[in-house]
DNA sequence: GTCAGTGCAAACAATTTGCATTTGT
DNA sequence: ACAAATGCAAATTGTTTGCACTGAC
């Protein structure tokens, strides 16, 4: 995962202006490894900027996504964002349904998949969903403990 | 894939009324094997029913989905529907980016994936995207069989 | 000082809901 | 006949856009 500073630097390198909001956004994705919805981001940022508007959040998420700093993924429940994986080799993810953290899977099923010669493969997606150790099998799990919860251990 | 008649029967068995629209809808999904958006369905149905409204399309898609006759899948470009696979064993799909038709993959990568003991797997998704023989790499590939064009949109 | 970034309102797109009317059974 | 299905309008939710103002460089 990119650090807060790396994210800021990436923006700077591309001639983007480093506003206070963007610093906060960089910090959010630099320190939080799970997937966040635009709404999550809005709520987190909203704590600091009272007059915050949704469209600015969307604009910045888009900018960071285009810049390759964030990855945008579509889930059943909607679109979510997270800092780009720093692992440079191809990999897939296990995603915790509770806290949204992801864990890399180095194994890629594609190499073992027999594609008929006449099907020209362009892309593939392999995702495993479940509960990580911390979220375990607790029943009435709360819906993602907000953005504030500090997370240790970053990987993929 | 379920046939038109099987779809109608399923509706009937569940006490749903077989309206003209629903017959047409059954025919559409009974004869077309690719994924369709609500809009695709609306446009197809609209040819026959001038006063057709979008909400009825949505309602019926939902009904058929709840009934298990259709499967609803979320793609990058949005939600799509297709007749439920009749293959009763677990499988995955190769999906043509052009015509949206799907081809089953019997191989399931899950059995080969090492989930750490502390990650409790609940679900997984494995999808391969590309171009089928018919759609090949032709540029302006032919559109879907009359139901409306599928958008291309790819990256990575 | 300039031009990119922001807030605001308003536009859009996708999907859902309330209600009066129509229609399958 | 009666409840379910439909059409219409309007509400919701998620996301984008036009424009005047503010602030980073």
PDB file of N, CA, C and O in Angstrom, chain A residues 80-148:
ATOM      1  N   UNK A  80     -16.477   0.880  -4.399  1.00  0.00           N
ATOM      2  CA  UNK A  80     -15.612   1.194  -3.266  1.00  0.00           C
ATOM      3  C   UNK A  80     -14.200   1.495  -3.719  1.00  0.00           C
ATOM      4  O   UNK A  80     -13.804   1.124  -4.818  1.00  0.00           O
ATOM      5  N   UNK A  81     -13.474   2.165  -2.841  1.00  0.00           N
ATOM      6  CA  UNK A  81     -12.103   2.579  -3.161  1.00  0.00           C
ATOM      7  C   UNK A  81     -11.124   2.130  -2.087  1.00  0.00           C
ATOM      8  O   UNK A  81     -11.484   2.020  -0.923  1.00  0.00           O
ATOM      9  N   UNK A  82      -9.881   1.942  -2.504  1.00  0.00           N
ATOM     10  CA  UNK A  82      -8.808   1.713  -1.547  1.00  0.00           C
ATOM     11  C   UNK A  82      -7.482   2.084  -2.197  1.00  0.00           C
ATOM     12  O   UNK A  82      -7.395   2.207  -3.416  1.00  0.00           O
ATOM     13  N   UNK A  83      -6.491   2.261  -1.358  1.00  0.00           N
ATOM     14  CA  UNK A  83      -5.178   2.588  -1.895  1.00  0.00           C
ATOM     15  C   UNK A  83      -4.696   1.453  -2.780  1.00  0.00           C
ATOM     16  O   UNK A  83      -4.995   0.288  -2.530  1.00  0.00           O
ATOM     17  N   UNK A  84      -3.994   1.809  -3.822  1.00  0.00           N
ATOM     18  CA  UNK A  84      -3.485   0.806  -4.736  1.00  0.00           C
ATOM     19  C   UNK A  84      -2.537  -0.160  -4.021  1.00  0.00           C
ATOM     20  O   UNK A  84      -1.785   0.238  -3.142  1.00  0.00           O
ATOM     21  N   UNK A  85      -2.599  -1.398  -4.393  1.00  0.00           N
ATOM     22  CA  UNK A  85      -1.688  -2.383  -3.847  1.00  0.00           C
ATOM     23  C   UNK A  85      -0.274  -2.061  -4.283  1.00  0.00           C
ATOM     24  O   UNK A  85      -0.052  -1.719  -5.435  1.00  0.00           O
ATOM     25  N   UNK A  86       0.655  -2.215  -3.356  1.00  0.00           N
ATOM     26  CA  UNK A  86       2.024  -1.967  -3.775  1.00  0.00           C
ATOM     27  C   UNK A  86       2.675  -3.248  -4.298  1.00  0.00           C
ATOM     28  O   UNK A  86       3.696  -3.217  -4.941  1.00  0.00           O
ATOM     29  N   UNK A  87       2.048  -4.372  -4.008  1.00  0.00           N
ATOM     30  CA  UNK A  87       2.600  -5.621  -4.557  1.00  0.00           C
ATOM     31  C   UNK A  87       2.654  -5.428  -6.067  1.00  0.00           C
ATOM     32  O   UNK A  87       1.657  -5.119  -6.692  1.00  0.00           O
ATOM     33  N   UNK A  88       3.794  -5.648  -6.630  1.00  0.00           N
ATOM     34  CA  UNK A  88       3.851  -5.375  -8.047  1.00  0.00           C
ATOM     35  C   UNK A  88       3.578  -6.599  -8.892  1.00  0.00           C
ATOM     36  O   UNK A  88       3.382  -6.499 -10.083  1.00  0.00           O
ATOM     37  N   UNK A  89       3.575  -7.770  -8.274  1.00  0.00           N
ATOM     38  CA  UNK A  89       3.244  -8.927  -9.092  1.00  0.00           C
ATOM     39  C   UNK A  89       1.740  -9.168  -9.044  1.00  0.00           C
ATOM     40  O   UNK A  89       1.065  -8.760  -8.103  1.00  0.00           O
ATOM     41  N   UNK A  90       1.271  -9.807 -10.060  1.00  0.00           N
ATOM     42  CA  UNK A  90      -0.145 -10.113 -10.182  1.00  0.00           C
ATOM     43  C   UNK A  90      -0.636 -10.904  -8.975  1.00  0.00           C
ATOM     44  O   UNK A  90       0.001 -11.843  -8.542  1.00  0.00           O
ATOM     45  N   UNK A  91      -1.770 -10.516  -8.449  1.00  0.00           N
ATOM     46  CA  UNK A  91      -2.326 -11.279  -7.338  1.00  0.00           C
ATOM     47  C   UNK A  91      -3.822 -11.022  -7.208  1.00  0.00           C
ATOM     48  O   UNK A  91      -4.386 -10.179  -7.902  1.00  0.00           O
ATOM     49  N   UNK A  92      -4.441 -11.775  -6.333  1.00  0.00           N
ATOM     50  CA  UNK A  92      -5.875 -11.601  -6.109  1.00  0.00           C
ATOM     51  C   UNK A  92      -6.115 -11.315  -4.639  1.00  0.00           C
ATOM     52  O   UNK A  92      -5.165 -11.176  -3.886  1.00  0.00           O
ATOM     53  N   UNK A  93      -7.377 -11.240  -4.248  1.00  0.00           N
ATOM     54  CA  UNK A  93      -7.677 -10.833  -2.880  1.00  0.00           C
ATOM     55  C   UNK A  93      -8.690 -11.680  -2.135  1.00  0.00           C
ATOM     56  O   UNK A  93      -9.652 -12.167  -2.720  1.00  0.00           O
ATOM     57  N   UNK A  94      -8.465 -11.778  -0.845  1.00  0.00           N
ATOM     58  CA  UNK A  94      -9.508 -12.255   0.042  1.00  0.00           C
ATOM     59  C   UNK A  94     -10.005 -10.991   0.724  1.00  0.00           C
ATOM     60  O   UNK A  94      -9.192 -10.189   1.195  1.00  0.00           O
ATOM     61  N   UNK A  95     -11.285 -10.844   0.771  1.00  0.00           N
ATOM     62  CA  UNK A  95     -11.850  -9.608   1.295  1.00  0.00           C
ATOM     63  C   UNK A  95     -12.754  -9.901   2.487  1.00  0.00           C
ATOM     64  O   UNK A  95     -13.660 -10.736   2.383  1.00  0.00           O
ATOM     65  N   UNK A  96     -12.506  -9.232   3.574  1.00  0.00           N
ATOM     66  CA  UNK A  96     -13.331  -9.459   4.769  1.00  0.00           C
ATOM     67  C   UNK A  96     -14.664  -8.733   4.621  1.00  0.00           C
ATOM     68  O   UNK A  96     -14.704  -7.532   4.365  1.00  0.00           O
ATOM     69  N   UNK A  97     -15.722  -9.484   4.774  1.00  0.00           N
ATOM     70  CA  UNK A  97     -17.052  -8.917   4.611  1.00  0.00           C
ATOM     71  C   UNK A  97     -17.403  -7.959   5.736  1.00  0.00           C
ATOM     72  O   UNK A  97     -18.331  -7.168   5.628  1.00  0.00           O
ATOM     73  N   UNK A  98     -16.663  -8.049   6.808  1.00  0.00           N
ATOM     74  CA  UNK A  98     -16.953  -7.198   7.953  1.00  0.00           C
ATOM     75  C   UNK A  98     -16.141  -5.905   7.920  1.00  0.00           C
ATOM     76  O   UNK A  98     -16.692  -4.839   7.810  1.00  0.00           O
ATOM     77  N   UNK A  99     -14.839  -6.032   7.958  1.00  0.00           N
ATOM     78  CA  UNK A  99     -14.006  -4.834   8.062  1.00  0.00           C
ATOM     79  C   UNK A  99     -13.472  -4.386   6.704  1.00  0.00           C
ATOM     80  O   UNK A  99     -12.848  -3.347   6.608  1.00  0.00           O
ATOM     81  N   UNK A 100     -13.715  -5.175   5.674  1.00  0.00           N
ATOM     82  CA  UNK A 100     -13.339  -4.799   4.319  1.00  0.00           C
ATOM     83  C   UNK A 100     -11.837  -4.840   4.053  1.00  0.00           C
ATOM     84  O   UNK A 100     -11.394  -4.416   2.992  1.00  0.00           O
ATOM     85  N   UNK A 101     -11.077  -5.300   5.013  1.00  0.00           N
ATOM     86  CA  UNK A 101      -9.654  -5.405   4.743  1.00  0.00           C
ATOM     87  C   UNK A 101      -9.405  -6.508   3.728  1.00  0.00           C
ATOM     88  O   UNK A 101     -10.193  -7.442   3.612  1.00  0.00           O
ATOM     89  N   UNK A 102      -8.302  -6.385   3.014  1.00  0.00           N
ATOM     90  CA  UNK A 102      -8.012  -7.409   2.021  1.00  0.00           C
ATOM     91  C   UNK A 102      -6.685  -8.087   2.311  1.00  0.00           C
ATOM     92  O   UNK A 102      -5.782  -7.489   2.875  1.00  0.00           O
ATOM     93  N   UNK A 103      -6.609  -9.318   1.896  1.00  0.00           N
ATOM     94  CA  UNK A 103      -5.406 -10.115   2.077  1.00  0.00           C
ATOM     95  C   UNK A 103      -5.055 -10.703   0.724  1.00  0.00           C
ATOM     96  O   UNK A 103      -5.931 -11.221   0.029  1.00  0.00           O
ATOM     97  N   UNK A 104      -3.807 -10.603   0.342  1.00  0.00           N
ATOM     98  CA  UNK A 104      -3.419 -11.041  -0.994  1.00  0.00           C
ATOM     99  C   UNK A 104      -3.426 -12.562  -1.154  1.00  0.00           C
ATOM    100  O   UNK A 104      -3.137 -13.294  -0.218  1.00  0.00           O
ATOM    101  N   UNK A 105      -3.791 -12.978  -2.349  1.00  0.00           N
ATOM    102  CA  UNK A 105      -3.691 -14.386  -2.725  1.00  0.00           C
ATOM    103  C   UNK A 105      -2.705 -14.407  -3.878  1.00  0.00           C
ATOM    104  O   UNK A 105      -2.971 -13.808  -4.916  1.00  0.00           O
ATOM    105  N   UNK A 106      -1.614 -15.047  -3.692  1.00  0.00           N
ATOM    106  CA  UNK A 106      -0.626 -15.027  -4.775  1.00  0.00           C
ATOM    107  C   UNK A 106      -1.000 -16.001  -5.876  1.00  0.00           C
ATOM    108  O   UNK A 106      -0.676 -15.796  -7.032  1.00  0.00           O
ATOM    109  N   UNK A 107      -1.707 -17.047  -5.489  1.00  0.00           N
ATOM    110  CA  UNK A 107      -2.130 -18.039  -6.472  1.00  0.00           C
ATOM    111  C   UNK A 107      -3.090 -17.438  -7.498  1.00  0.00           C
ATOM    112  O   UNK A 107      -4.058 -16.791  -7.148  1.00  0.00           O
ATOM    113  N   UNK A 108      -2.790 -17.630  -8.760  1.00  0.00           N
ATOM    114  CA  UNK A 108      -3.695 -17.148  -9.794  1.00  0.00           C
ATOM    115  C   UNK A 108      -4.274 -18.325 -10.567  1.00  0.00           C
ATOM    116  O   UNK A 108      -3.547 -19.081 -11.212  1.00  0.00           O
ATOM    117  N   UNK A 109      -5.574 -18.460 -10.510  1.00  0.00           N
ATOM    118  CA  UNK A 109      -6.243 -19.598 -11.124  1.00  0.00           C
ATOM    119  C   UNK A 109      -6.171 -19.583 -12.649  1.00  0.00           C
ATOM    120  O   UNK A 109      -6.371 -20.602 -13.298  1.00  0.00           O
ATOM    121  N   UNK A 110      -5.850 -18.431 -13.188  1.00  0.00           N
ATOM    122  CA  UNK A 110      -5.928 -18.278 -14.642  1.00  0.00           C
ATOM    123  C   UNK A 110      -4.987 -19.245 -15.354  1.00  0.00           C
ATOM    124  O   UNK A 110      -5.319 -19.806 -16.383  1.00  0.00           O
ATOM    125  N   UNK A 111      -3.810 -19.409 -14.783  1.00  0.00           N
ATOM    126  CA  UNK A 111      -2.816 -20.288 -15.409  1.00  0.00           C
ATOM    127  C   UNK A 111      -3.309 -21.726 -15.492  1.00  0.00           C
ATOM    128  O   UNK A 111      -2.863 -22.484 -16.341  1.00  0.00           O
ATOM    129  N   UNK A 112      -4.229 -22.074 -14.620  1.00  0.00           N
ATOM    130  CA  UNK A 112      -4.734 -23.448 -14.618  1.00  0.00           C
ATOM    131  C   UNK A 112      -6.041 -23.595 -15.365  1.00  0.00           C
ATOM    132  O   UNK A 112      -6.595 -24.675 -15.483  1.00  0.00           O
ATOM    133  N   UNK A 113      -6.566 -22.494 -15.817  1.00  0.00           N
ATOM    134  CA  UNK A 113      -7.861 -22.532 -16.476  1.00  0.00           C
ATOM    135  C   UNK A 113      -7.702 -22.809 -17.968  1.00  0.00           C
ATOM    136  O   UNK A 113      -6.951 -22.128 -18.645  1.00  0.00           O
ATOM    137  N   UNK A 114      -8.406 -23.788 -18.419  1.00  0.00           N
ATOM    138  CA  UNK A 114      -8.358 -24.124 -19.835  1.00  0.00           C
ATOM    139  C   UNK A 114      -9.301 -23.244 -20.621  1.00  0.00           C
ATOM    140  O   UNK A 114     -10.507 -23.467 -20.618  1.00  0.00           O
ATOM    141  N   UNK A 115      -8.753 -22.269 -21.272  1.00  0.00           N
ATOM    142  CA  UNK A 115      -9.610 -21.468 -22.132  1.00  0.00           C
ATOM    143  C   UNK A 115      -9.601 -22.128 -23.494  1.00  0.00           C
ATOM    144  O   UNK A 115      -8.551 -22.467 -24.008  1.00  0.00           O
ATOM    145  N   UNK A 116     -10.782 -22.330 -24.056  1.00  0.00           N
ATOM    146  CA  UNK A 116     -10.825 -22.906 -25.402  1.00  0.00           C
ATOM    147  C   UNK A 116     -10.015 -21.984 -26.305  1.00  0.00           C
ATOM    148  O   UNK A 116      -9.976 -20.781 -26.072  1.00  0.00           O
ATOM    149  N   UNK A 117      -9.388 -22.542 -27.310  1.00  0.00           N
ATOM    150  CA  UNK A 117      -8.546 -21.726 -28.186  1.00  0.00           C
ATOM    151  C   UNK A 117      -9.297 -20.563 -28.792  1.00  0.00           C
ATOM    152  O   UNK A 117      -8.739 -19.536 -29.096  1.00  0.00           O
ATOM    153  N   UNK A 118     -10.608 -20.779 -28.966  1.00  0.00           N
ATOM    154  CA  UNK A 118     -11.345 -19.737 -29.658  1.00  0.00           C
ATOM    155  C   UNK A 118     -11.894 -18.666 -28.731  1.00  0.00           C
ATOM    156  O   UNK A 118     -12.618 -17.792 -29.134  1.00  0.00           O
ATOM    157  N   UNK A 119     -11.544 -18.741 -27.467  1.00  0.00           N
ATOM    158  CA  UNK A 119     -11.946 -17.665 -26.576  1.00  0.00           C
ATOM    159  C   UNK A 119     -10.707 -16.873 -26.204  1.00  0.00           C
ATOM    160  O   UNK A 119      -9.769 -17.380 -25.596  1.00  0.00           O
ATOM    161  N   UNK A 120     -10.755 -15.607 -26.595  1.00  0.00           N
ATOM    162  CA  UNK A 120      -9.580 -14.755 -26.430  1.00  0.00           C
ATOM    163  C   UNK A 120      -9.654 -14.014 -25.097  1.00  0.00           C
ATOM    164  O   UNK A 120     -10.385 -13.046 -24.956  1.00  0.00           O
ATOM    165  N   UNK A 121      -8.919 -14.497 -24.131  1.00  0.00           N
ATOM    166  CA  UNK A 121      -9.012 -13.953 -22.782  1.00  0.00           C
ATOM    167  C   UNK A 121      -8.391 -12.565 -22.662  1.00  0.00           C
ATOM    168  O   UNK A 121      -7.295 -12.327 -23.149  1.00  0.00           O
ATOM    169  N   UNK A 122      -9.121 -11.679 -22.042  1.00  0.00           N
ATOM    170  CA  UNK A 122      -8.661 -10.308 -21.899  1.00  0.00           C
ATOM    171  C   UNK A 122      -8.379  -9.973 -20.443  1.00  0.00           C
ATOM    172  O   UNK A 122      -7.436  -9.289 -20.114  1.00  0.00           O
ATOM    173  N   UNK A 123      -9.207 -10.494 -19.586  1.00  0.00           N
ATOM    174  CA  UNK A 123      -9.126 -10.094 -18.194  1.00  0.00           C
ATOM    175  C   UNK A 123      -9.769 -11.166 -17.321  1.00  0.00           C
ATOM    176  O   UNK A 123     -10.572 -11.959 -17.802  1.00  0.00           O
ATOM    177  N   UNK A 124      -9.441 -11.165 -16.052  1.00  0.00           N
ATOM    178  CA  UNK A 124     -10.137 -12.090 -15.174  1.00  0.00           C
ATOM    179  C   UNK A 124     -10.217 -11.527 -13.773  1.00  0.00           C
ATOM    180  O   UNK A 124      -9.512 -10.577 -13.423  1.00  0.00           O
ATOM    181  N   UNK A 125     -11.106 -12.103 -13.002  1.00  0.00           N
ATOM    182  CA  UNK A 125     -11.362 -11.611 -11.657  1.00  0.00           C
ATOM    183  C   UNK A 125     -11.521 -12.802 -10.733  1.00  0.00           C
ATOM    184  O   UNK A 125     -12.273 -13.719 -11.039  1.00  0.00           O
ATOM    185  N   UNK A 126     -10.784 -12.807  -9.661  1.00  0.00           N
ATOM    186  CA  UNK A 126     -10.913 -13.888  -8.690  1.00  0.00           C
ATOM    187  C   UNK A 126     -10.917 -13.249  -7.311  1.00  0.00           C
ATOM    188  O   UNK A 126      -9.944 -12.601  -6.921  1.00  0.00           O
ATOM    189  N   UNK A 127     -12.017 -13.390  -6.625  1.00  0.00           N
ATOM    190  CA  UNK A 127     -12.146 -12.760  -5.315  1.00  0.00           C
ATOM    191  C   UNK A 127     -12.752 -13.727  -4.324  1.00  0.00           C
ATOM    192  O   UNK A 127     -13.712 -14.428  -4.633  1.00  0.00           O
ATOM    193  N   UNK A 128     -12.183 -13.752  -3.149  1.00  0.00           N
ATOM    194  CA  UNK A 128     -12.697 -14.628  -2.105  1.00  0.00           C
ATOM    195  C   UNK A 128     -13.230 -13.750  -0.978  1.00  0.00           C
ATOM    196  O   UNK A 128     -12.559 -12.820  -0.537  1.00  0.00           O
ATOM    197  N   UNK A 129     -14.458 -14.033  -0.563  1.00  0.00           N
ATOM    198  CA  UNK A 129     -15.063 -13.233   0.501  1.00  0.00           C
ATOM    199  C   UNK A 129     -15.246 -14.069   1.752  1.00  0.00           C
ATOM    200  O   UNK A 129     -15.479 -15.279   1.674  1.00  0.00           O
ATOM    201  N   UNK A 130     -15.136 -13.447   2.896  1.00  0.00           N
ATOM    202  CA  UNK A 130     -15.324 -14.175   4.140  1.00  0.00           C
ATOM    203  C   UNK A 130     -15.039 -13.273   5.322  1.00  0.00           C
ATOM    204  O   UNK A 130     -15.188 -12.062   5.214  1.00  0.00           O
ATOM    205  N   UNK A 131     -14.632 -13.881   6.438  1.00  0.00           N
ATOM    206  CA  UNK A 131     -14.344 -13.094   7.622  1.00  0.00           C
ATOM    207  C   UNK A 131     -12.922 -13.330   8.085  1.00  0.00           C
ATOM    208  O   UNK A 131     -12.490 -14.479   8.202  1.00  0.00           O
ATOM    209  N   UNK A 132     -12.208 -12.274   8.338  1.00  0.00           N
ATOM    210  CA  UNK A 132     -10.834 -12.407   8.795  1.00  0.00           C
ATOM    211  C   UNK A 132     -10.836 -12.768  10.281  1.00  0.00           C
ATOM    212  O   UNK A 132     -11.874 -12.745  10.924  1.00  0.00           O
ATOM    213  N   UNK A 133      -9.693 -13.085  10.786  1.00  0.00           N
ATOM    214  CA  UNK A 133      -9.608 -13.535  12.165  1.00  0.00           C
ATOM    215  C   UNK A 133     -10.229 -12.548  13.139  1.00  0.00           C
ATOM    216  O   UNK A 133     -11.044 -12.906  13.976  1.00  0.00           O
ATOM    217  N   UNK A 134      -9.864 -11.283  12.987  1.00  0.00           N
ATOM    218  CA  UNK A 134     -10.377 -10.292  13.921  1.00  0.00           C
ATOM    219  C   UNK A 134     -11.892 -10.183  13.916  1.00  0.00           C
ATOM    220  O   UNK A 134     -12.512  -9.947  14.932  1.00  0.00           O
ATOM    221  N   UNK A 135     -12.480 -10.326  12.728  1.00  0.00           N
ATOM    222  CA  UNK A 135     -13.926 -10.165  12.643  1.00  0.00           C
ATOM    223  C   UNK A 135     -14.629 -11.489  12.934  1.00  0.00           C
ATOM    224  O   UNK A 135     -15.814 -11.525  13.229  1.00  0.00           O
ATOM    225  N   UNK A 136     -13.876 -12.546  12.819  1.00  0.00           N
ATOM    226  CA  UNK A 136     -14.338 -13.867  13.197  1.00  0.00           C
ATOM    227  C   UNK A 136     -15.783 -14.150  12.884  1.00  0.00           C
ATOM    228  O   UNK A 136     -16.334 -13.656  11.916  1.00  0.00           O
ATOM    229  N   UNK A 137     -16.397 -14.944  13.748  1.00  0.00           N
ATOM    230  CA  UNK A 137     -17.769 -15.333  13.436  1.00  0.00           C
ATOM    231  C   UNK A 137     -18.798 -14.618  14.299  1.00  0.00           C
ATOM    232  O   UNK A 137     -19.920 -15.043  14.408  1.00  0.00           O
ATOM    233  N   UNK A 138     -18.370 -13.506  14.910  1.00  0.00           N
ATOM    234  CA  UNK A 138     -19.312 -12.759  15.745  1.00  0.00           C
ATOM    235  C   UNK A 138     -20.615 -12.574  14.984  1.00  0.00           C
ATOM    236  O   UNK A 138     -20.601 -12.274  13.811  1.00  0.00           O
ATOM    237  N   UNK A 139     -21.694 -12.722  15.685  1.00  0.00           N
ATOM    238  CA  UNK A 139     -22.988 -12.663  15.021  1.00  0.00           C
ATOM    239  C   UNK A 139     -23.354 -11.270  14.523  1.00  0.00           C
ATOM    240  O   UNK A 139     -23.119 -10.926  13.397  1.00  0.00           O
ATOM    241  N   UNK A 140     -23.918 -10.493  15.406  1.00  0.00           N
ATOM    242  CA  UNK A 140     -24.428  -9.190  14.970  1.00  0.00           C
ATOM    243  C   UNK A 140     -23.345  -8.185  14.660  1.00  0.00           C
ATOM    244  O   UNK A 140     -23.372  -7.085  15.141  1.00  0.00           O
ATOM    245  N   UNK A 141     -22.409  -8.590  13.842  1.00  0.00           N
ATOM    246  CA  UNK A 141     -21.301  -7.710  13.520  1.00  0.00           C
ATOM    247  C   UNK A 141     -21.781  -6.304  13.178  1.00  0.00           C
ATOM    248  O   UNK A 141     -22.769  -6.124  12.488  1.00  0.00           O
ATOM    249  N   UNK A 142     -21.072  -5.341  13.675  1.00  0.00           N
ATOM    250  CA  UNK A 142     -21.440  -3.977  13.328  1.00  0.00           C
ATOM    251  C   UNK A 142     -20.936  -3.677  11.930  1.00  0.00           C
ATOM    252  O   UNK A 142     -19.916  -4.215  11.507  1.00  0.00           O
ATOM    253  N   UNK A 143     -21.629  -2.831  11.227  1.00  0.00           N
ATOM    254  CA  UNK A 143     -21.334  -2.542   9.822  1.00  0.00           C
ATOM    255  C   UNK A 143     -20.092  -1.704   9.634  1.00  0.00           C
ATOM    256  O   UNK A 143     -20.178  -0.532   9.460  1.00  0.00           O
ATOM    257  N   UNK A 144     -18.954  -2.297   9.651  1.00  0.00           N
ATOM    258  CA  UNK A 144     -17.715  -1.573   9.410  1.00  0.00           C
ATOM    259  C   UNK A 144     -17.526  -0.429  10.378  1.00  0.00           C
ATOM    260  O   UNK A 144     -18.058   0.648  10.222  1.00  0.00           O
ATOM    261  N   UNK A 145     -16.701  -0.694  11.360  1.00  0.00           N
ATOM    262  CA  UNK A 145     -16.497   0.220  12.468  1.00  0.00           C
ATOM    263  C   UNK A 145     -15.976   1.590  12.049  1.00  0.00           C
ATOM    264  O   UNK A 145     -15.029   2.088  12.602  1.00  0.00           O
ATOM    265  N   UNK A 146     -16.578   2.169  11.080  1.00  0.00           N
ATOM    266  CA  UNK A 146     -16.164   3.505  10.697  1.00  0.00           C
ATOM    267  C   UNK A 146     -14.761   3.515  10.156  1.00  0.00           C
ATOM    268  O   UNK A 146     -14.128   2.482  10.029  1.00  0.00           O
ATOM    269  N   UNK A 147     -14.286   4.663   9.872  1.00  0.00           N
ATOM    270  CA  UNK A 147     -12.998   4.785   9.234  1.00  0.00           C
ATOM    271  C   UNK A 147     -11.913   4.997  10.253  1.00  0.00           C
ATOM    272  O   UNK A 147     -10.754   4.805  10.008  1.00  0.00           O
ATOM    273  N   UNK A 148     -12.309   5.396  11.416  1.00  0.00           N
ATOM    274  CA  UNK A 148     -11.350   5.767  12.426  1.00  0.00           C
ATOM    275  C   UNK A 148     -10.499   4.632  12.924  1.00  0.00           C
ATOM    276  O   UNK A 148      -9.329   4.812  13.214  1.00  0.00           O
TER     277      UNK A 148
END
